[in-house]
Amino acid sequence: MSFRVEILDLGSAAPPRMHPDFGRRIPIHAFAIESPTGIVLVDTGLGEPEPALDRMYQPERRSLATALSENRLALERVKTILLSHMHFDHVGGITQSGGIPIHVQRSELEAARREPRYTLLSRFSDPALQYVQHDGDAQFLEGIRVITTPGHTPGHQSVAIDTPAGLILLACQAAYVLEEWADPSFEHPAGAASAWNHERYRESLNKLRALNPIEVRFSHDRRIWRTGS
Ligand SMILES: [Zn+2]
């Protein structure tokens, strides 16, 4: 199966003073995997405004439709959504899913419903949303696997895409910046150092490294890591 994998620029946010990455505007990405049978959308960005969060994070929003169209992709071609995790900057656009299946780890959905550090509860609890819950790694479609990478959150997952050239990995937020991927001794204050579970964060990164990807992309770093770089 041939895939085209694109980063979708869904805007940015400026974290508040108590955030470990205060002082920088953080890019917010989703990803589109285009296959002959439609687009798999990985994460959904911020979605509609949310006054309390917007006061804290001063977001600049870009719509999914815009980000897709600048990659010559149409929103109507999205057939599946896959959520890396359920923080607001990944799950906020979920209301545009229009009844298509949303794949998530069961442990992540449970954590998001239970733990106060998740927000947008009413948005992602809409009974119209069609969740497909996974318990661990799963062959998602031919050539596309979800890989559980807990650490940033309890049920974080990354995405591995088989291409003729080798494996493309959407680490999502299993690594916060490229250096956390490339240098096992590096810990970003907003990555490993402030993870939900530090030990599991590091284990998950090692699990991903063992897949030997040729290319790795991230939710909050515009740079792409490639073999030999
Ligand atoms: Zn997050």
mmCIF file of C-alpha atoms and ligand atoms in Angstrom:
data_model
loop_
_atom_site.group_PDB
_atom_site.id
_atom_site.type_symbol
_atom_site.label_atom_id
_atom_site.label_comp_id
_atom_site.label_asym_id
_atom_site.label_seq_id
_atom_site.Cartn_x
_atom_site.Cartn_y
_atom_site.Cartn_z
ATOM 1 C CA MET A 1 0.000 0.000 0.000
ATOM 2 C CA SER A 2 1.325 3.424 -0.796
ATOM 3 C CA PHE A 3 0.824 6.272 1.644
ATOM 4 C CA ARG A 4 1.427 9.985 1.612
ATOM 5 C CA VAL A 5 2.085 11.331 5.099
ATOM 6 C CA GLU A 6 1.723 15.051 5.804
ATOM 7 C CA ILE A 7 2.097 17.274 8.846
ATOM 8 C CA LEU A 8 -0.951 19.512 9.306
ATOM 9 C CA ASP A 9 -0.177 22.920 10.807
ATOM 10 C CA LEU A 10 -3.096 23.601 13.146
ATOM 11 C CA GLY A 11 -1.657 26.712 14.758
ATOM 12 C CA SER A 12 0.204 27.348 17.973
ATOM 13 C CA ALA A 13 -0.179 28.139 21.645
ATOM 14 C CA ALA A 14 1.786 30.145 24.210
ATOM 15 C CA PRO A 15 1.827 28.160 27.438
ATOM 16 C CA PRO A 16 1.183 29.963 30.739
ATOM 17 C CA ARG A 17 3.854 30.925 33.241
ATOM 18 C CA MET A 18 3.688 27.684 35.276
ATOM 19 C CA HIS A 19 4.203 25.542 32.152
ATOM 20 C CA PRO A 20 7.708 24.111 31.655
ATOM 21 C CA ASP A 21 7.847 25.542 28.130
ATOM 22 C CA PHE A 22 6.761 29.086 29.064
ATOM 23 C CA GLY A 23 8.174 31.789 26.797
ATOM 24 C CA ARG A 24 7.833 29.996 23.473
ATOM 25 C CA ARG A 25 4.984 29.565 21.023
ATOM 26 C CA ILE A 26 4.432 25.832 20.632
ATOM 27 C CA PRO A 27 3.358 24.560 17.205
ATOM 28 C CA ILE A 28 0.331 22.277 17.194
ATOM 29 C CA HIS A 29 0.319 19.523 14.582
ATOM 30 C CA ALA A 30 -1.993 16.845 13.402
ATOM 31 C CA PHE A 31 -1.046 14.388 10.673
ATOM 32 C CA ALA A 32 -2.767 13.105 7.562
ATOM 33 C CA ILE A 33 -2.030 9.670 6.142
ATOM 34 C CA GLU A 34 -3.453 9.456 2.665
ATOM 35 C CA SER A 35 -4.124 6.003 1.275
ATOM 36 C CA PRO A 36 -6.110 4.851 -1.751
ATOM 37 C CA THR A 37 -9.078 4.216 0.570
ATOM 38 C CA GLY A 38 -9.141 7.622 2.235
ATOM 39 C CA ILE A 39 -7.375 9.777 4.777
ATOM 40 C CA VAL A 40 -6.468 8.708 8.304
ATOM 41 C CA LEU A 41 -6.338 11.830 10.459
ATOM 42 C CA VAL A 42 -4.029 11.570 13.465
ATOM 43 C CA ASP A 43 -5.145 14.098 16.118
ATOM 44 C CA THR A 44 -7.476 17.022 15.563
ATOM 45 C CA GLY A 45 -5.906 20.190 17.008
ATOM 46 C CA LEU A 46 -7.680 22.773 19.150
ATOM 47 C CA GLY A 47 -11.015 22.934 17.358
ATOM 48 C CA GLU A 48 -13.526 25.571 18.404
ATOM 49 C CA PRO A 49 -12.580 28.350 20.862
ATOM 50 C CA GLU A 50 -12.797 27.579 24.580
ATOM 51 C CA PRO A 51 -12.609 30.828 26.593
ATOM 52 C CA ALA A 52 -10.958 29.521 29.785
ATOM 53 C CA LEU A 53 -8.237 27.616 27.896
ATOM 54 C CA ASP A 54 -7.768 30.420 25.390
ATOM 55 C CA ARG A 55 -7.053 32.925 28.171
ATOM 56 C CA MET A 56 -4.305 30.605 29.459
ATOM 57 C CA TYR A 57 -2.752 29.516 26.167
ATOM 58 C CA GLN A 58 -3.397 32.436 23.768
ATOM 59 C CA PRO A 59 -3.822 30.027 20.855
ATOM 60 C CA GLU A 60 -3.673 30.806 17.175
ATOM 61 C CA ARG A 61 -6.013 28.411 15.452
ATOM 62 C CA ARG A 62 -5.842 27.042 11.933
ATOM 63 C CA SER A 63 -8.697 24.880 10.742
ATOM 64 C CA LEU A 64 -8.391 21.258 9.718
ATOM 65 C CA ALA A 65 -9.975 22.076 6.358
ATOM 66 C CA THR A 66 -7.357 24.763 5.689
ATOM 67 C CA ALA A 67 -4.430 22.622 6.804
ATOM 68 C CA LEU A 68 -5.653 19.704 4.716
ATOM 69 C CA SER A 69 -6.326 21.797 1.629
ATOM 70 C CA GLU A 70 -2.840 23.338 1.653
ATOM 71 C CA ASN A 71 -1.636 19.737 1.356
ATOM 72 C CA ARG A 72 -4.089 19.144 -1.505
ATOM 73 C CA LEU A 73 -6.271 16.987 0.736
ATOM 74 C CA ALA A 74 -10.040 17.318 1.304
ATOM 75 C CA LEU A 75 -11.752 17.070 4.681
ATOM 76 C CA GLU A 76 -14.450 14.877 3.085
ATOM 77 C CA ARG A 77 -11.800 12.241 2.364
ATOM 78 C CA VAL A 78 -11.086 11.704 6.091
ATOM 79 C CA LYS A 79 -12.427 8.217 6.848
ATOM 80 C CA THR A 80 -10.868 7.558 10.255
ATOM 81 C CA ILE A 81 -9.497 9.530 13.179
ATOM 82 C CA LEU A 82 -6.784 8.278 15.452
ATOM 83 C CA LEU A 83 -5.984 10.114 18.694
ATOM 84 C CA SER A 84 -2.458 10.015 20.093
ATOM 85 C CA HIS A 85 -3.866 11.187 23.425
ATOM 86 C CA MET A 86 -6.660 13.334 24.750
ATOM 87 C CA HIS A 87 -5.110 16.632 25.804
ATOM 88 C CA PHE A 88 -7.046 19.637 24.505
ATOM 89 C CA ASP A 89 -4.615 20.492 21.711
ATOM 90 C CA HIS A 90 -5.036 17.011 20.196
ATOM 91 C CA VAL A 91 -8.711 16.295 20.839
ATOM 92 C CA GLY A 92 -10.333 19.745 20.473
ATOM 93 C CA GLY A 93 -11.321 19.332 16.813
ATOM 94 C CA ILE A 94 -13.061 16.029 17.447
ATOM 95 C CA THR A 95 -16.489 17.629 17.097
ATOM 96 C CA GLN A 96 -15.925 17.792 13.342
ATOM 97 C CA SER A 97 -15.689 13.999 13.115
ATOM 98 C CA GLY A 98 -19.229 13.609 11.734
ATOM 99 C CA GLY A 99 -19.736 10.026 12.892
ATOM 100 C CA ILE A 100 -16.529 8.514 11.541
ATOM 101 C CA PRO A 101 -14.662 6.117 13.878
ATOM 102 C CA ILE A 102 -12.209 7.604 16.395
ATOM 103 C CA HIS A 103 -9.495 5.186 17.479
ATOM 104 C CA VAL A 104 -8.031 5.652 20.953
ATOM 105 C CA GLN A 105 -6.459 3.519 23.667
ATOM 106 C CA ARG A 106 -9.047 2.487 26.265
ATOM 107 C CA SER A 107 -6.657 3.510 29.058
ATOM 108 C CA GLU A 108 -6.412 7.018 27.593
ATOM 109 C CA LEU A 109 -10.154 7.523 27.309
ATOM 110 C CA GLU A 110 -10.577 6.331 30.898
ATOM 111 C CA ALA A 111 -7.825 8.651 32.153
ATOM 112 C CA ALA A 112 -9.308 11.599 30.272
ATOM 113 C CA ARG A 113 -12.703 11.015 31.884
ATOM 114 C CA ARG A 114 -11.161 10.610 35.346
ATOM 115 C CA GLU A 115 -8.199 12.945 35.737
ATOM 116 C CA PRO A 116 -8.504 16.706 36.250
ATOM 117 C CA ARG A 117 -5.521 17.584 34.070
ATOM 118 C CA TYR A 118 -7.577 16.748 31.006
ATOM 119 C CA THR A 119 -10.020 19.415 29.840
ATOM 120 C CA LEU A 120 -12.840 19.620 27.244
ATOM 121 C CA LEU A 121 -14.660 16.745 28.983
ATOM 122 C CA SER A 122 -18.060 17.765 27.640
ATOM 123 C CA ARG A 123 -16.644 18.021 24.109
ATOM 124 C CA PHE A 124 -15.120 14.556 23.965
ATOM 125 C CA SER A 125 -17.968 12.943 25.948
ATOM 126 C CA ASP A 126 -20.538 13.757 23.251
ATOM 127 C CA PRO A 127 -22.528 10.506 22.840
ATOM 128 C CA ALA A 128 -22.539 11.013 19.066
ATOM 129 C CA LEU A 129 -18.795 10.309 18.907
ATOM 130 C CA GLN A 130 -17.928 6.827 17.641
ATOM 131 C CA TYR A 131 -14.960 5.624 19.678
ATOM 132 C CA VAL A 132 -13.091 2.435 18.819
ATOM 133 C CA GLN A 133 -11.075 1.513 21.909
ATOM 134 C CA HIS A 134 -7.816 -0.422 21.715
ATOM 135 C CA ASP A 135 -6.010 -2.343 24.432
ATOM 136 C CA GLY A 136 -2.405 -2.211 23.319
ATOM 137 C CA ASP A 137 -0.603 -2.260 19.986
ATOM 138 C CA ALA A 138 -2.876 -2.892 17.023
ATOM 139 C CA GLN A 139 -2.687 -3.355 13.289
ATOM 140 C CA PHE A 140 -4.919 -0.512 12.413
ATOM 141 C CA LEU A 141 -5.090 -0.782 8.652
ATOM 142 C CA GLU A 142 -2.872 -2.693 6.272
ATOM 143 C CA GLY A 143 0.493 -0.951 6.617
ATOM 144 C CA ILE A 144 -0.496 1.206 9.593
ATOM 145 C CA ARG A 145 -0.029 0.188 13.246
ATOM 146 C CA VAL A 146 -0.761 1.971 16.493
ATOM 147 C CA ILE A 147 2.018 1.507 19.026
ATOM 148 C CA THR A 148 1.255 2.187 22.691
ATOM 149 C CA THR A 149 3.710 4.683 24.109
ATOM 150 C CA PRO A 150 2.544 5.561 27.621
ATOM 151 C CA GLY A 151 4.496 8.154 29.520
ATOM 152 C CA HIS A 152 3.321 11.591 28.467
ATOM 153 C CA THR A 153 -0.139 10.280 29.388
ATOM 154 C CA PRO A 154 -1.380 6.829 30.538
ATOM 155 C CA GLY A 155 -2.686 5.770 27.115
ATOM 156 C CA HIS A 156 -0.567 7.707 24.639
ATOM 157 C CA GLN A 157 -0.095 5.979 21.285
ATOM 158 C CA SER A 158 2.153 6.580 18.302
ATOM 159 C CA VAL A 159 1.657 5.493 14.688
ATOM 160 C CA ALA A 160 3.957 3.381 12.489
ATOM 161 C CA ILE A 161 3.469 3.482 8.720
ATOM 162 C CA ASP A 162 5.122 0.943 6.438
ATOM 163 C CA THR A 163 6.341 2.447 3.187
ATOM 164 C CA PRO A 164 8.511 0.945 0.441
ATOM 165 C CA ALA A 165 11.432 3.082 1.695
ATOM 166 C CA GLY A 166 11.048 2.014 5.323
ATOM 167 C CA LEU A 167 9.043 2.829 8.403
ATOM 168 C CA ILE A 168 7.685 6.339 8.964
ATOM 169 C CA LEU A 169 6.904 6.991 12.597
ATOM 170 C CA LEU A 170 4.483 9.560 13.961
ATOM 171 C CA ALA A 171 5.866 9.741 17.483
ATOM 172 C CA CYS A 172 3.249 12.378 18.284
ATOM 173 C CA GLN A 173 4.059 13.459 21.856
ATOM 174 C CA ALA A 174 6.071 10.373 22.867
ATOM 175 C CA ALA A 175 8.995 12.760 22.256
ATOM 176 C CA TYR A 176 8.402 16.445 22.832
ATOM 177 C CA VAL A 177 11.221 17.702 20.622
ATOM 178 C CA LEU A 178 13.547 16.077 18.113
ATOM 179 C CA GLU A 179 16.455 15.964 20.595
ATOM 180 C CA GLU A 180 14.475 13.701 22.941
ATOM 181 C CA TRP A 181 14.226 11.234 20.100
ATOM 182 C CA ALA A 182 17.768 11.557 18.767
ATOM 183 C CA ASP A 183 19.654 11.694 22.076
ATOM 184 C CA PRO A 184 18.529 9.193 24.757
ATOM 185 C CA SER A 185 20.264 11.254 27.442
ATOM 186 C CA PHE A 186 18.359 14.464 26.590
ATOM 187 C CA GLU A 187 15.244 15.358 28.581
ATOM 188 C CA HIS A 188 13.202 18.441 27.766
ATOM 189 C CA PRO A 189 11.529 20.178 30.742
ATOM 190 C CA ALA A 190 8.165 19.884 28.971
ATOM 191 C CA GLY A 191 8.868 16.320 27.780
ATOM 192 C CA ALA A 192 10.347 13.474 29.809
ATOM 193 C CA ALA A 193 11.077 15.718 32.768
ATOM 194 C CA SER A 194 7.411 16.586 33.356
ATOM 195 C CA ALA A 195 5.758 13.437 31.991
ATOM 196 C CA TRP A 196 2.856 11.685 33.713
ATOM 197 C CA ASN A 197 5.274 8.764 34.196
ATOM 198 C CA HIS A 198 8.957 9.424 33.588
ATOM 199 C CA GLU A 199 10.042 5.766 33.563
ATOM 200 C CA ARG A 200 7.377 4.726 31.081
ATOM 201 C CA TYR A 201 8.137 7.757 28.891
ATOM 202 C CA ARG A 202 11.724 6.574 28.558
ATOM 203 C CA GLU A 203 10.668 2.949 28.001
ATOM 204 C CA SER A 204 8.253 4.020 25.277
ATOM 205 C CA LEU A 205 10.957 5.977 23.472
ATOM 206 C CA ASN A 206 13.193 2.910 23.520
ATOM 207 C CA LYS A 207 10.321 0.793 22.193
ATOM 208 C CA LEU A 208 9.959 3.219 19.274
ATOM 209 C CA ARG A 209 13.713 3.352 18.604
ATOM 210 C CA ALA A 210 13.726 -0.451 18.303
ATOM 211 C CA LEU A 211 11.390 -0.119 15.289
ATOM 212 C CA ASN A 212 14.255 1.492 13.342
ATOM 213 C CA PRO A 213 12.198 4.117 11.532
ATOM 214 C CA ILE A 214 13.683 6.033 8.617
ATOM 215 C CA GLU A 215 11.758 9.147 9.595
ATOM 216 C CA VAL A 216 10.088 10.498 12.756
ATOM 217 C CA ARG A 217 7.595 13.357 13.130
ATOM 218 C CA PHE A 218 6.368 15.099 16.257
ATOM 219 C CA SER A 219 3.252 16.908 17.515
ATOM 220 C CA HIS A 220 5.082 19.969 18.831
ATOM 221 C CA ASP A 221 8.304 20.260 16.859
ATOM 222 C CA ARG A 222 8.300 21.366 13.225
ATOM 223 C CA ARG A 223 11.524 19.512 12.493
ATOM 224 C CA ILE A 224 11.481 16.016 11.006
ATOM 225 C CA TRP A 225 14.130 13.514 12.098
ATOM 226 C CA ARG A 226 15.536 11.322 9.323
ATOM 227 C CA THR A 227 18.021 8.449 9.382
ATOM 228 C CA GLY A 228 21.525 9.796 9.301
ATOM 229 C CA SER A 229 20.487 13.251 10.481
HETATM 230 ZN ZN ZN B 1 -0.231 16.335 25.572
#
